[in-house]
XYZ file of C-alpha atoms in Angstrom:
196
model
C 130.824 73.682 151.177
C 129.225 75.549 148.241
C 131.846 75.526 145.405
C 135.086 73.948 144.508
C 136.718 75.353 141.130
C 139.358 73.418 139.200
C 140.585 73.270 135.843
C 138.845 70.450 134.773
C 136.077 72.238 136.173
C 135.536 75.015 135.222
C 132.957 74.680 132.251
C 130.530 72.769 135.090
C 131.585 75.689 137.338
C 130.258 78.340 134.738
C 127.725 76.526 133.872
C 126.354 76.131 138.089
C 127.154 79.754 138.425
C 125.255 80.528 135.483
C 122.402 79.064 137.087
C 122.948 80.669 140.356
C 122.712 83.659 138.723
C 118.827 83.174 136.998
C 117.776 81.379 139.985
C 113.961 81.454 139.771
C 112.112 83.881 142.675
C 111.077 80.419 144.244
C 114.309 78.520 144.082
C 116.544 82.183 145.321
C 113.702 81.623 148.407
C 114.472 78.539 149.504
C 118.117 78.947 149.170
C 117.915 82.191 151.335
C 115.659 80.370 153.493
C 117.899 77.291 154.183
C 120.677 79.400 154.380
C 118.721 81.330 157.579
C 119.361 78.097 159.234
C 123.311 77.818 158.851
C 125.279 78.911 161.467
C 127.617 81.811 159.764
C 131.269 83.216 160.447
C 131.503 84.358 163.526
C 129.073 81.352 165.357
C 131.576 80.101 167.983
C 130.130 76.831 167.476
C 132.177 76.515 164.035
C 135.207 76.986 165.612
C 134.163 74.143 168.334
C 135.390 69.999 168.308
C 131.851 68.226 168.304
C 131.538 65.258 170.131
C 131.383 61.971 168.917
C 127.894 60.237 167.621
C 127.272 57.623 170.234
C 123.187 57.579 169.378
C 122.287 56.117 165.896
C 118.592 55.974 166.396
C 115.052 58.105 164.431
C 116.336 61.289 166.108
C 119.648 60.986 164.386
C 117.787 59.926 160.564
C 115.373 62.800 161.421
C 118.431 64.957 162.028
C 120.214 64.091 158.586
C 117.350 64.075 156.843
C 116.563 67.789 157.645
C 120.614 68.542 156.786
C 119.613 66.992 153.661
C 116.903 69.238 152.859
C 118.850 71.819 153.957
C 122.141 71.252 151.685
C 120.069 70.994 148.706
C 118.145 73.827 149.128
C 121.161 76.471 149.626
C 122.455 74.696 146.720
C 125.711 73.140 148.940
C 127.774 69.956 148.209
C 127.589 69.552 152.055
C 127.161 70.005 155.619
C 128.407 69.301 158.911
C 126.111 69.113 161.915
C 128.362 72.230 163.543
C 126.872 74.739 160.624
C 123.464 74.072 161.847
C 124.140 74.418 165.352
C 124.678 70.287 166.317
C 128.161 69.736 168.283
C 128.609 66.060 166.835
C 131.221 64.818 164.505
C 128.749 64.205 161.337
C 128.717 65.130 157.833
C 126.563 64.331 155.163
C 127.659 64.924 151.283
C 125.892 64.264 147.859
C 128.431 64.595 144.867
C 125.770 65.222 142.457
C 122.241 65.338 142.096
C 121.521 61.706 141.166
C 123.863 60.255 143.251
C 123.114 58.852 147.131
C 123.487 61.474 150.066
C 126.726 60.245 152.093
C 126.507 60.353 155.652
C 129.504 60.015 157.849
C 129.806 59.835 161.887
C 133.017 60.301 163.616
C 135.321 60.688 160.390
C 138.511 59.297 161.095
C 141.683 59.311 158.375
C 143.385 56.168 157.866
C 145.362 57.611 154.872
C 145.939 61.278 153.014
C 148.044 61.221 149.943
C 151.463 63.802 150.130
C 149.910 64.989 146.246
C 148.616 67.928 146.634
C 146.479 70.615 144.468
C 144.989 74.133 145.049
C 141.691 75.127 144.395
C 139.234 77.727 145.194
C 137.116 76.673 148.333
C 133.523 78.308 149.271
C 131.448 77.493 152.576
C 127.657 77.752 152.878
C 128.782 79.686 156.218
C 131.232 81.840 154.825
C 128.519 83.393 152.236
C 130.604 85.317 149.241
C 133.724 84.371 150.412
C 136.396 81.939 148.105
C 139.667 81.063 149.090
C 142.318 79.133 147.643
C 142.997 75.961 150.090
C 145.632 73.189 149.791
C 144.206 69.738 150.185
C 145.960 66.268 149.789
C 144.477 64.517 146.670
C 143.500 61.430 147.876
C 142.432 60.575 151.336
C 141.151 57.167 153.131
C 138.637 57.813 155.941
C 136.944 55.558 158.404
C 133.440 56.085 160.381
C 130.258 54.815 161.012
C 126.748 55.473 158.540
C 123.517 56.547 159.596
C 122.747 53.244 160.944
C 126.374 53.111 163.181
C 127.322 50.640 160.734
C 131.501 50.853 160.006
C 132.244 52.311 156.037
C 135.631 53.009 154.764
C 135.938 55.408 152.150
C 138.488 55.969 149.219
C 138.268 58.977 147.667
C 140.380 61.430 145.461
C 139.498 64.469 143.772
C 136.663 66.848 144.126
C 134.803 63.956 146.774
C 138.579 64.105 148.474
C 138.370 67.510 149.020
C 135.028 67.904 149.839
C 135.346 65.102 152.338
C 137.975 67.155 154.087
C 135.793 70.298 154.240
C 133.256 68.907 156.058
C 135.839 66.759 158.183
C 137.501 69.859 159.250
C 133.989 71.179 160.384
C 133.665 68.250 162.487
C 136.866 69.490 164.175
C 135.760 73.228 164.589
C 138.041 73.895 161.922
C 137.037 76.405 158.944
C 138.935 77.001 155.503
C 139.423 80.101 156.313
C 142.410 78.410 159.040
C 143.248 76.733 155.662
C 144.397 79.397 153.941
C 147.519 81.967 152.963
C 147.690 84.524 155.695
C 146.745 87.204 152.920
C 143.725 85.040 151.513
C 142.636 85.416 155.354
C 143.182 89.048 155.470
C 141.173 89.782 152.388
C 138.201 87.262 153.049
C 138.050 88.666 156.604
C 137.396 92.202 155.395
C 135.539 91.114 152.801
C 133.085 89.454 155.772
C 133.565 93.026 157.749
C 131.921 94.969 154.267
C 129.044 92.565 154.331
C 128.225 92.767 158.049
C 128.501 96.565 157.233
C-alpha cells in the first residue's frame, strides 16, 4: 500500500507527495529499484490465497527483514509476502518512520466495525493507480508475530485500513476487487496506457 488520502490528511498527504516529487537521484533509485522486486498487476500470484506460516524460524526473520528493506525503500506503508512473489499469509506494516515494523502471520478478524469511510487507496503493485475503497473503521485481528508468538490487534483509522490492505493480499485479493465497477474500468485502462 503506497498512499491513503483522507481529510484529516491531506496536509501530510501534500506534504509526502511533495517529497515524492523532489526525490533526490539516489532516493528515486532505490525506490525504482525496490519496486523491480514487487510483483505488479497482472502477477497471478496477487490474485492467489497464500498458505498459512507454519515455519517461524531465521529464514522467515531473513524473509521480513528483506520486505522491510523493501517497503521502505519504494516508500510503501506495507507489504504482503504475495507482492514479492511468497504464497504465505504475512504482512508486515510500519505506520510511520519512528515507529516499530508490524509483522503479522495468518491474519485472522475477530471483529470489523459496520462504520464505514471512503478514501483513496494506492498499491506499491498497482503503480499510478488510486481508487476510492470502502473499509470498516475499526477492525480486531488475530495472528501470530515473527517469532509465532499469538498478538491481537485493535486498530481504527489509517492502521485499520492499512491492516486490511495487506490482509486482503494475504487472500489474493487486490483493491482494485474493492472498488466501484467504474473506478475498475478507469484504473484498468489506466494500467493498459502504461503497459503501452
Amino acid at each position: 500500500m503506497t498512499e491513503v488520502v483522507d481529510d484529516h490528511e491531506l496536509d501530510e498527504q501534500d506534504e509526502a507527495d511533495e517529497g515524492r516529487e523532489t526525490l533526490d537521484p539516489e532516493r528515486a533509485a532505490r525506490r525504482a529499484a525496490a519496486l523491480r522486486h514487487v510483483r505488479q498487476w497482472g502477477d497471478p500470484v496477487l490474485t492467489t490465497q497464500g498458505l498459512r506460516v507454519e515455519r517461524f524460524d531465521d529464514d522467515l526473520r531473513a524473509q521480513v527483514e528483506r520486505m522491510a528493506t523493501l517497503m521502505e525503500d519504494a516508500i510503501g506503508l506495507g507489504l504482503a509476502a504475495p507482492q514479492v512473489g511468497i504464497l504465505q499469509r504475512l504482512f508486515i506494516y510500519r505506520m510511520g518512520p519512528e515507529a516499530p515494523l508490524s509483522v503479522v502471520a495468518n491474519p485472522e478478524f475477530e471483529f470489523v466495525s459496520d462504520e464505514t469511510e471512503t478514501f483513496e487507496e494506492g498499491c506499491l503493485s498497482i503503480p499510478g493507480v488510486v481508487v476510492d475503497v470502502e473499509r470498516p473503521v475499526h477492525v480486531r485481528v488475530r495472528g501470530q508475530d515473527i517469532d509465532g508468538e499469538e498478538i491481537l490487534i485493535e486498530a481504527s483509522g489509517l492502521e485499520a485500513r492499512v491492516i486490511q490492505h495487506e490482509s486482503d493480499h494475504t487472500n489474493g485479493v487486490l483493491m482494485l476487487d474493492r472498488t466501484s465497477r467504474d473506478q475498475r474500468k478507469q484504473a484498468l485502462r489506466a494500467l493498459r496506457e502504461q503497459a503501452a
